[in-house]
Amino acid sequence: MEGVDYLGDERKKAVFDVEAMKIVWAGSRHAFEVSDRIAKLVANDPGFRKDGRTMLPRKELFKNTLRKAAYAWKRIIELRLSEEEASKLRVYVDEPAYTDLHWGMFVPAIKGQGTDEQQAKWLPLAYKMQIIGCYAQTELGHGSNVQGLETTATFDPHTDEFVIHSPTLTSSKWWPGGLGKVSTHAIVYARLITDGKDHGIHGFIVQLRSLEDHSSLPGITVADIGMKFGNGAYNTMDNGVLRFDHVRIPRNQMLMRVSQVTREGKYKQSDVPRQLVYGTMVYVRQTIVADASSALSRAVCIATRYSAVRRQFGSQNGGPETQVIDYKTQQSRLFPLLASAYAFRFVGEWLKWLYTDVTQRLQANDFSTLPEAHACTAGLKSLTTSATADGIEECRKLCGGHGYLCSSGLPELFAVYVPACTYEGDNTVLLLQVARFLIKTVSQLGTGKQMVGTTAYMGRMEHLMQCRCDVQRAEDWLKPSQVIEAFEARAARMSVSCARNLSKFANPEEGFAELSADLVEAAVAHCQLIVVSKFIEKLQQDIPGEGVKQQLEVLCGVYYLFLVHKHQGDFLSTSYLTPKQAALANDQLRALYSKVRPNAIALVDAFNYTDHYLGSILGRYDGNVYPKLYEAAWKDPLNESVIPDGYHEYVRPLLKQQLHTAKL
Amino acid sequence: MEGVDYLGDERKKAVFDVEAMKIVWAGSRHAFEVSDRIAKLVANDPGFRKDGRTMLPRKELFKNTLRKAAYAWKRIIELRLSEEEASKLRVYVDEPAYTDLHWGMFVPAIKGQGTDEQQAKWLPLAYKMQIIGCYAQTELGHGSNVQGLETTATFDPHTDEFVIHSPTLTSSKWWPGGLGKVSTHAIVYARLITDGKDHGIHGFIVQLRSLEDHSSLPGITVADIGMKFGNGAYNTMDNGVLRFDHVRIPRNQMLMRVSQVTREGKYKQSDVPRQLVYGTMVYVRQTIVADASSALSRAVCIATRYSAVRRQFGSQNGGPETQVIDYKTQQSRLFPLLASAYAFRFVGEWLKWLYTDVTQRLQANDFSTLPEAHACTAGLKSLTTSATADGIEECRKLCGGHGYLCSSGLPELFAVYVPACTYEGDNTVLLLQVARFLIKTVSQLGTGKQMVGTTAYMGRMEHLMQCRCDVQRAEDWLKPSQVIEAFEARAARMSVSCARNLSKFANPEEGFAELSADLVEAAVAHCQLIVVSKFIEKLQQDIPGEGVKQQLEVLCGVYYLFLVHKHQGDFLSTSYLTPKQAALANDQLRALYSKVRPNAIALVDAFNYTDHYLGSILGRYDGNVYPKLYEAAWKDPLNESVIPDGYHEYVRPLLKQQLHTAKL
C-alpha cells in the first residue's frame, strides 16, 4: 500500500505552479528552504514521534515532553542550528513545552526590561539553559486586568532586598507555562512598594527552585494547576500555581531598564520611553497572527484532503459515490476557510513589516504611528484567532464522524489552539480597545489631524458616508477598488453610527459600556477591512509562478465575498448595498467556488506540511485514509486484551444476574 | 468555608418565583419531583463520583465506567426504580456507557422492527441484561448514506441461515457504541441478498461474544476504535470496529416485522406501513432536542454563575472590580444563550407532543402529517444541536482562561456534546432535507393542497410576500404578532427566492446542488420561525408563579431579537425591515438585557442542577470558586511528587550541560 497516491488525480487538476505557491506561502525562498529542511529533519527523526500522544496519561505525557525538549536542545547544539532554524525546529516538534516560555517570554523580558548589567548577568545563563525561566504574570483572580494584580514586592532598605509576597489566595500566580514543574526562575510581576507607597506593577527575577536538586526554595509553594482541555494538547505543559510567603530577593533582581529603586529605596524613572512596551506587544501579537494562519491552514489541509477522499451519496448505477468536496454545501464552508488561511498569512506578513516600521520610528523617538499600530495589531490578533478557533472546529465537523477521532488530529489542534482567543488580551477586550481608538479617530475628523496607516480611509469620510455601490453584474464584484470602497464605507458608517449614538449619553463612559456590543461590531468591520486591503495590496505586487497570482485572486475574492455575504446585514443596514447587489455578491462567490475546486488539493499542498506535522490520518498526503484508520485503532490501550479489564468484576456478574453479591 | 453562599445577594435580586420556574423548566410537578429526587440520590452516592474522571488513562477510565454501569443497574434493581426513574438515574450518572445503546437503540430496534415472536424471545433477555446489545449501522466508509452500506447478509437456503460478511475494509462496522469491548449482541444492518438479488438494507440480530467467557465468536473481529475528542467525555464508551468473515446466523434473526425471508428464500413485505420508521426518527430526534436544552443549560449555568463571581477592571478607589456579568459585551453573548436554553426546552416539549400526535395518526393509517413532522424534527435537531455545540464553547470562552481547565467542566461538556451535530443525521444533510420539503411545499402553493402544521404560514404567502414591518418604536418589537409576521415573512421570502432561482435551471437536481448553500439558509430561517412561534405559544398558556411568565416573556424577547440582529441581513435583503427598524430591534434587545441581569442567577438556578451533575468548580452553586480551584489543582497526578518524573533524566542533564552523554 505504501507508495500509493489516492490524491494523484486531484493534484493533476491544478492549473497553477504548486512549487511557486510554496514560496509565496513561506514568504521567501529562504524561508521555504529552512522550513522544508527542518520540517523533514523532525519528521524523519523517531525521537520526535508524536503518534501515541493523545493516549498517554498525564505523567507519562509530561515526562515524554521533557525528553523531547531535551532531545530537541541536544539536536540544536549538535547540528549547530541558527536561531531561526532552532525556532523552526521547536515549531515542527509541535508540542507545547516549558521551552516555549523560556525562549518566548523569559528571555525577551530580560532583553526588553533588563538593564545592560542585568542582561550581561542573566542572558548567558538563559542562552545556555543553565537556568530555565518562565513568565509569572496572571493570578488566580486576575487575568486581563494587569493593574489589578495583588502580589507585592516590598523594598526592605535594611537588607537591600525586595520581599515578594502573596497576600491573598486570589493573588496566587496561576497559569504561567513552565512554572508548575520545571522552571528554575521566573519573571514575577508584582506591585512595587517602597516606603509604604505603591508604584504599580513591575517585573522581578525570582529564583524558584534549587539548581542542585530542583526542590522549591523556602517560602515558595509551587505546583501544576491540573488537566486542561483536550487529549495531549496543552497537557504537555506544566502551567503552574505559585505562592510566595515573604520571599526575599536582592534589589538588583528588579528589572530596572524603565524604572529603578535606589539603595535608599527611592523610586525613579529612566528616560527610556515607556512606549517601548507597546512595541513588544506589537511584536508578540504579530507572531500570534502568523500562528493563526498556520493553525487554520493545518485544519484546512486535513479537511480538504479528506473531503476529496470521502464519498457519500450520489452513486449512480452502483458506481462510486460523490466526493464530498464536490458538494456546494461543503465548498461554502471549507473554501472560505482556505481563503482565510491565505488572507491571514498575508496580513501576518504585513504586520511583520509594521513591527519593523514601528521599531525604527520608536528608535527615532517618533511615537506618532504607535496608537494606530497598537489598535491594528490588537484587532487583528482578535479577529484572526477567533476565526481560526471557529475554523478548526468547522473543519472537524466537515470531516464527519471521523473528525471526532483523535487520530484525525483535529481535536488536539482545536484544544491546543483555543487559548489564543484568551491569552495576550481577551479577544473581546481587545476589540473594545480598537473601538475606543476608532471613536477617538472619528472625533478628530475635521480637526485637521492626519489619519495615518489603516485609518487613512477615515480622511475620506464625506465620500464614504454617501457613496453607493455601483455593482450591476456579478463580475463587478471582482474589481478591487469596488471591494475596498464597500469595506471602507461599511467600516466608516458603523464607526460614525456608534459615535453618534454615544453622543446621546451625558456620561461618555456609560455610553461606551451600554453600546459596547455595537462597538465590537464596528471594530470587527474595521479589522476585516484591513485584512481585505492587505490581501488586495499583496496582489498588486509581482508574484512569479504560472497561475499563482490568478489562484490568489480567486482566493482573495472568496475571502471578501464570503464576508460580504456573512455580514450583508451591515452592508445593507448602512445602505451601501442594495439587496440585489448583495445577491450578486453571493452569485459571484458561488462562481469562484467552482474555480477553487480543481485547485483545492494543490492549494493545501502549497502549505508544504509533512504528515508528521499534520498529525492526521484523515489529512495524509497520499489519501490512504481507511486502512490507516483501521490500523491505528488497534493501538489503543483498550485493545491490549480482547477481554477488557473489569469484565470479570463488572460485566460478567451483571450478565449472570449476580450483582447482589458483587463488589462495586 | 462550607455553608457560604457568595451568590446569595444575586439570588435576592430575582423578581420571580424560582421554585415555580423549576416546575416550568421540568415540564410538570411530577417531572420535577422525579428529577430532583434522582439527581440528589446520584449526587449523594460516592459510588457515582466523577471528579477525577478527566485525569484517568483510558483503561482505568473505561474500567470505572463498567463499574458505574453495573452499580447503577444494581441500584435500579435494589430501589425498584420505575422505567422513568431508571432512565433519569442514567442521565444523572452523566457518563456515556454501553448501557445507553442497549436501552436507547438495541431494545427499541427489537421492539420496533421485531415480530411478536422475536420480541418474545429477545426482549426478556435484554430487559434483564442477560444479553447486552448495540446498534451496528455505520461503516468505516459509510456514514450518512445508509443505502451505501456494504456489509452483506446472504441467505443460504441449504442451512436456513444468513451469512453475514464484510466484503471490504470500508465495510467494517465503525463507531457503534458498546460494540468495542462489551456487547454480546448487535443489531447489524446489512444488504440482504437472496437468490442473487439485492433487497437493500435490513437489520439482523447477531451474537458477537460468548456468554460464557466473553471471547469473540468465530469469524468475528472486534475492537475499540481508539481515543476520541476530549478528556473523559466519550472515551468512557467503547465505540467499536467489527468485521465479519462469513458468520452464520439462523434465518429467524433477521428483524422481520416489515419484511420477511421465507424458508425457501423468498423475500416478502408485510402490510406493516414502512412509514413507521419515520415515527421512530421523530422520536429519537425529539430526545436529541431535549438533550440540547439540557447541555446548553448546563454550560449557561456555569458561565452565568462564574460571570457573577468573576471581577475584572472597573475598580474605583481600590474598591472591588466590576462583576463581568455587568458588562454589556458579556451580556450580549451570554443572555441569548440563556434564552436559547429555554427556547429549546419549550420546542422540545412541543416535539414530544408532536411525536404522540404522529404516532396516533400512524396507528389510524393517517400519514398526511408525516412529511411535515419529519422535516420539522430533522430541522430542529440540526438547529438546536449546532447552536448548542457553539453555545457551549462560547460559554467556555465567557469564563476566560479558567474555562480551559478541565475542572471548569466545560471542556468535557463540549467534547461529549459535539457528536450530536453529526450522529442521527449530519446537520447540513438534515437542513437540505428540510429545504427540499420547503421547495416542494412552495411548488404546491395554489394547487389547493392544504399546508399543515409548521408550514401553515405558507398558506398566507400572498400577504407574507408583500407585507412590511410596521415597527415604529423599540417597544413595538415586544408585540408577538409583529414578531411572528417578521419571522414568517423572512422564511417565506427566502423559500420563494430559492424556488425562483431553482426554476432557472434546466435540471432541477443540478440547481438544487448549485444553490444548496442558499437552501440551507432558507431551512434555518424556517426552523428558527418554529422555535420562536412555539416559545410565543407557550407564553399564551397559563403559567403560575409570581413573575414567572414575565421573565419568560423577557427571555423570549431576547431569543427572537437576538436572531433578528444576527440575521438582519435576511430581514433587510427580503425588504421586510428597514435599517431603522433593525436598529430599533437592537435597542430593544439591549433594554431586555438589563431586565435579565438581576434575574440571571435565579434563571439558571431554575434548572435545578446539583453540583455533581454540573461537574464544574466555576459553576458551583455557592460561588466559592477560587479556594476550590486551588484545592483541585493539587489532585493532578503531576503533583504527586514535587520533583517531576523525568527530572533526573531530562532536565538536570540539560541544566548541567551534560546532554551529550544523556540517553534521550
Coordinates of N, CA, C and O in Angstrom, one line a residue, chain B residues 17-18 54 65 79 139 159 175 181 246 271 277 307 370 422 432 436 504 509 528 612 646:
Chain B
D17 N -40.6 33.9 41.1 CA -40.6 32.7 42.0 C -39.8 31.6 41.4 O -40.3 30.9 40.4
V18 N -38.6 31.4 41.9 CA -37.7 30.4 41.3 C -38.3 29.0 41.4 O -38.1 28.2 40.5
T54 N -11.4 13.2 34.3 CA -10.6 13.7 33.2 C -9.1 13.4 33.3 O -8.4 13.6 32.4
T65 N -16.0 3.1 34.3 CA -17.4 3.2 33.7 C -18.1 1.8 33.8 O -19.3 1.8 34.0
L79 N -33.6 -0.5 44.4 CA -34.5 0.5 44.7 C -35.9 0.4 44.0 O -36.8 1.2 44.1
E139 N -20.5 2.3 8.9 CA -19.3 1.6 8.5 C -18.1 2.6 8.3 O -18.4 3.8 8.2
T159 N -29.0 -24.3 4.5 CA -28.9 -24.4 6.0 C -29.9 -23.5 6.7 O -30.0 -23.5 7.9
W175 N -17.8 2.8 14.7 CA -18.4 3.8 15.6 C -19.4 3.2 16.6 O -19.6 3.8 17.6
K181 N -16.0 -3.4 23.3 CA -15.5 -4.3 24.4 C -16.6 -5.0 25.1 O -16.3 -6.0 25.8
H246 N -17.8 -14.3 6.9 CA -18.8 -15.4 6.7 C -19.4 -15.9 8.0 O -19.3 -17.1 8.3
D271 N -47.7 -6.1 5.7 CA -48.6 -4.9 5.5 C -48.3 -3.9 6.6 O -49.1 -2.9 6.6
V277 N -41.0 3.7 10.3 CA -39.6 4.1 10.5 C -39.4 5.5 10.8 O -38.7 6.0 11.7
S307 N -19.7 34.3 35.9 CA -19.7 35.7 35.4 C -20.1 36.6 36.6 O -19.7 37.8 36.6
L370 N -47.0 13.3 8.2 CA -45.7 12.7 8.4 C -44.6 13.5 7.8 O -43.6 13.8 8.4
T422 N -23.4 15.5 14.4 CA -23.1 14.5 13.3 C -23.9 13.3 13.3 O -24.4 12.8 12.3
L432 N -30.7 20.2 4.3 CA -31.0 20.1 2.9 C -32.3 19.3 2.8 O -33.1 19.6 1.8
R436 N -35.6 20.7 0.8 CA -36.3 20.0 -0.2 C -37.8 20.0 0.1 O -38.6 20.2 -0.8
K504 N -34.7 28.5 -12.7 CA -33.8 28.9 -13.8 C -33.0 27.7 -14.4 O -32.3 27.9 -15.4
E509 N -32.2 18.9 -10.2 CA -31.2 18.4 -9.2 C -29.9 19.1 -9.3 O -29.3 19.4 -8.3
Q528 N -36.0 28.4 12.6 CA -36.0 29.5 13.7 C -37.4 30.0 13.9 O -37.8 30.3 15.0
H612 N -23.0 18.0 41.6 CA -22.5 16.8 41.0 C -22.7 16.7 39.5 O -21.9 16.4 38.7
G646 N 11.2 12.3 35.4 CA 11.9 12.8 34.2 C 12.9 13.9 34.5 O 13.7 14.2 33.6

